[in-house]
Coordinates of C-alpha atoms in Angstrom, one line a residue:
X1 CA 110.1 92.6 98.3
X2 CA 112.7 94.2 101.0
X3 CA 111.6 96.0 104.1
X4 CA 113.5 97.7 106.4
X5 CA 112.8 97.8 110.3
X6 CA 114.0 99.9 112.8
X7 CA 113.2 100.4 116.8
X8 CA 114.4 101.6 120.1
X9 CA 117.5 99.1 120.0
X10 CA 118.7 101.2 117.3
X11 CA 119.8 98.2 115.1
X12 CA 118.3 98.0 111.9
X13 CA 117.0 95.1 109.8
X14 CA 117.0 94.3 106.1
X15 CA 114.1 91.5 105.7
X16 CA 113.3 89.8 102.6
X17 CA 109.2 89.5 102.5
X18 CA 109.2 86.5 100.9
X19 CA 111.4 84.9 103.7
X20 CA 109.7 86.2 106.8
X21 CA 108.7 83.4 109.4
X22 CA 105.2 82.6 109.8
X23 CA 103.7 80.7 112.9
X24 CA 104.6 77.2 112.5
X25 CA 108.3 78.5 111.8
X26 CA 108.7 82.1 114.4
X27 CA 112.0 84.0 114.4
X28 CA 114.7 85.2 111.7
X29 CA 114.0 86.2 108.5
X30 CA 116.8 88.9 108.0
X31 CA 119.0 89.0 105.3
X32 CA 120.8 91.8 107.3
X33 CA 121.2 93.8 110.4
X34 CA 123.5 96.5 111.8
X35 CA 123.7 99.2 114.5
X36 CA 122.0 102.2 112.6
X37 CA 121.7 104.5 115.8
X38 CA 124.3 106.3 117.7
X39 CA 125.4 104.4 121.0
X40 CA 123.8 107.1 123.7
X41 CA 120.6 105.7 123.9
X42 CA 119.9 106.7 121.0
X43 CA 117.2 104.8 119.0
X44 CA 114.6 104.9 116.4
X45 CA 111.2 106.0 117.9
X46 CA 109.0 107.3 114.4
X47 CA 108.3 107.0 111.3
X48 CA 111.1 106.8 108.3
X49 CA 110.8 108.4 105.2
X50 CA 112.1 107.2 101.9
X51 CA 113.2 108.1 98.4
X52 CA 114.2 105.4 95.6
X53 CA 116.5 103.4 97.8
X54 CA 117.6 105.1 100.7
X55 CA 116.1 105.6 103.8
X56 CA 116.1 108.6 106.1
X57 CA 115.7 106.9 110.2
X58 CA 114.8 109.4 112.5
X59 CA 117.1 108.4 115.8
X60 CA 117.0 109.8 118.9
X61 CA 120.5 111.7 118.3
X62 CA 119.7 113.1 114.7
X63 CA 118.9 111.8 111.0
X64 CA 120.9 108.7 109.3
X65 CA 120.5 108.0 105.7
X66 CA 121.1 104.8 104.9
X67 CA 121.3 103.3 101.8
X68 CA 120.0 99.7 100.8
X69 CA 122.6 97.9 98.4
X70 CA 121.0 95.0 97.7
X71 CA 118.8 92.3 99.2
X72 CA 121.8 91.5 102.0
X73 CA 123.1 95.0 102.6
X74 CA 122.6 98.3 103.6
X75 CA 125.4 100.7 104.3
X76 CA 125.1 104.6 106.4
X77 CA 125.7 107.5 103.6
X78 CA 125.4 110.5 106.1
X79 CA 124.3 111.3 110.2
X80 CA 122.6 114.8 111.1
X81 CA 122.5 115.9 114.2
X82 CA 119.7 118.5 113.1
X83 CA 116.1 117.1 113.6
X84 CA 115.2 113.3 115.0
X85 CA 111.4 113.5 114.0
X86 CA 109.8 111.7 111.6
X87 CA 111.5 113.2 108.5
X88 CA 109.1 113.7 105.2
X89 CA 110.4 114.7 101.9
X90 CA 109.2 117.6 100.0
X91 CA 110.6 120.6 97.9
X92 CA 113.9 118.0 97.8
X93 CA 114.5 118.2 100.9
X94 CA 114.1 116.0 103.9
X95 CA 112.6 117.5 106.7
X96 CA 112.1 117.3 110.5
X97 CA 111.6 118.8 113.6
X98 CA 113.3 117.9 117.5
X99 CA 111.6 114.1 118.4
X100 CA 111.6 115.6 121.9
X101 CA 110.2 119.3 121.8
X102 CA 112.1 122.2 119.2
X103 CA 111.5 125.3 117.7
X104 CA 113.1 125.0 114.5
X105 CA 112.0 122.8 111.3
X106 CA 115.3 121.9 109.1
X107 CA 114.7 120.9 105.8
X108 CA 118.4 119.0 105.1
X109 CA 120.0 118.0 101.4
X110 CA 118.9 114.2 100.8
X111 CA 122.5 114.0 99.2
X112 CA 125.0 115.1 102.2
X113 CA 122.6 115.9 105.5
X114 CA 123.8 119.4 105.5
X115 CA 120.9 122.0 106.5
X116 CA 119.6 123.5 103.2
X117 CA 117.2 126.0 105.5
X118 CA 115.8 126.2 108.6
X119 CA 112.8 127.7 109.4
X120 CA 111.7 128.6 113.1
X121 CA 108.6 127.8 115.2
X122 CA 106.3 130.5 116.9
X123 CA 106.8 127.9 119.9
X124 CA 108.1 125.0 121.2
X125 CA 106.3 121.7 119.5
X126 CA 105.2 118.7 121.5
X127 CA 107.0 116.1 122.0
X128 CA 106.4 113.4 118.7
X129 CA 105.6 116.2 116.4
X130 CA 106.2 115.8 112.8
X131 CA 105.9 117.8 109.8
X132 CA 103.6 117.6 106.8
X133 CA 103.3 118.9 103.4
X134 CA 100.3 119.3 101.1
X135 CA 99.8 121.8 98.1
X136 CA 103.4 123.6 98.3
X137 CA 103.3 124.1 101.7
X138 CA 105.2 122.8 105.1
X139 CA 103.1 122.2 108.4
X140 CA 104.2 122.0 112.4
X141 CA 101.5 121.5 114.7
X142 CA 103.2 123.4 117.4
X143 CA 100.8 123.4 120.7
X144 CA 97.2 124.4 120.0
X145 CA 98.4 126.4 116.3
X146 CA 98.9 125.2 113.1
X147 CA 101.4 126.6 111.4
X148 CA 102.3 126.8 107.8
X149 CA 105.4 127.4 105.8
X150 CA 105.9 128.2 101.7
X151 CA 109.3 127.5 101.5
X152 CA 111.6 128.8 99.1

């Protein structure tokens, strides 16, 4: 019954969905909330991804994994400065791309952040592009290509 919410302030919410106001009572609901984000303007602005009970954000200034404790607490485990898209898991990895525009997709270690492999771009992706995964493979929209990656 926990969600977790995250936007451009950065500041991330642990809400209990049985708690949440409704409209004769607006407002609250959190059982928890922290800075998640680094301070450089750098907030949330996709899609998280998440496996058992930690959450990968994707901030402006790189990839946080955070880990939710219990119904009133979540704690950081690692910052990335590699990727800020919306991160996917797949092969064991978590990967993303640059939020902003990038040539390179890193696939980094769920466990520490550090980049298990990168794989580069033909060209420069848009600027929100995210990866994908389907039937062993990685895919980047990068411009008007597809482009599609068996990783190893």
């Amino acid at each position: 019954d926990l969600l977790f919410a995250i936007g451009k302030s950065g500041r991330g919410y642990l809400l209990n969905a049985s708690d949440l106001p409704g409209n004769s009572d607006p407002g609250g609901g959190e059982s928890a909330s922290a800075p998640v984000c680094g301070t450089s303007g750098g907030g949330a602005f996709s899609g998280m991804a998440m496996s058992g009970n930690t959450v990968f954000v994707p901030c402006a200034d790189g990839i946080v994994a955070l880990s939710i404790d219990s119904a009133r607490s979540f704690h950081v485990l690692w910052r990335s400065r590699s990727g800020s898209s919306a991160p996917i898991i797949a092969g064991g990895l978590v990967w993303t791309l640059s939020l902003f525009g990038g040539t390179r997709l890193y696939g980094l270690d769920p466990a520490t952040g550090a980049v298990a492999s990168t794989l580069r771009l033909t060209s420069t992706t848009v600027h929100f592009a995210s990866p994908s995964a389907g039937d062993g493979r990685l895919f980047v929209g990068v411009g008007a290509l597809l482009v599609a990656f068996e990783p190893q």
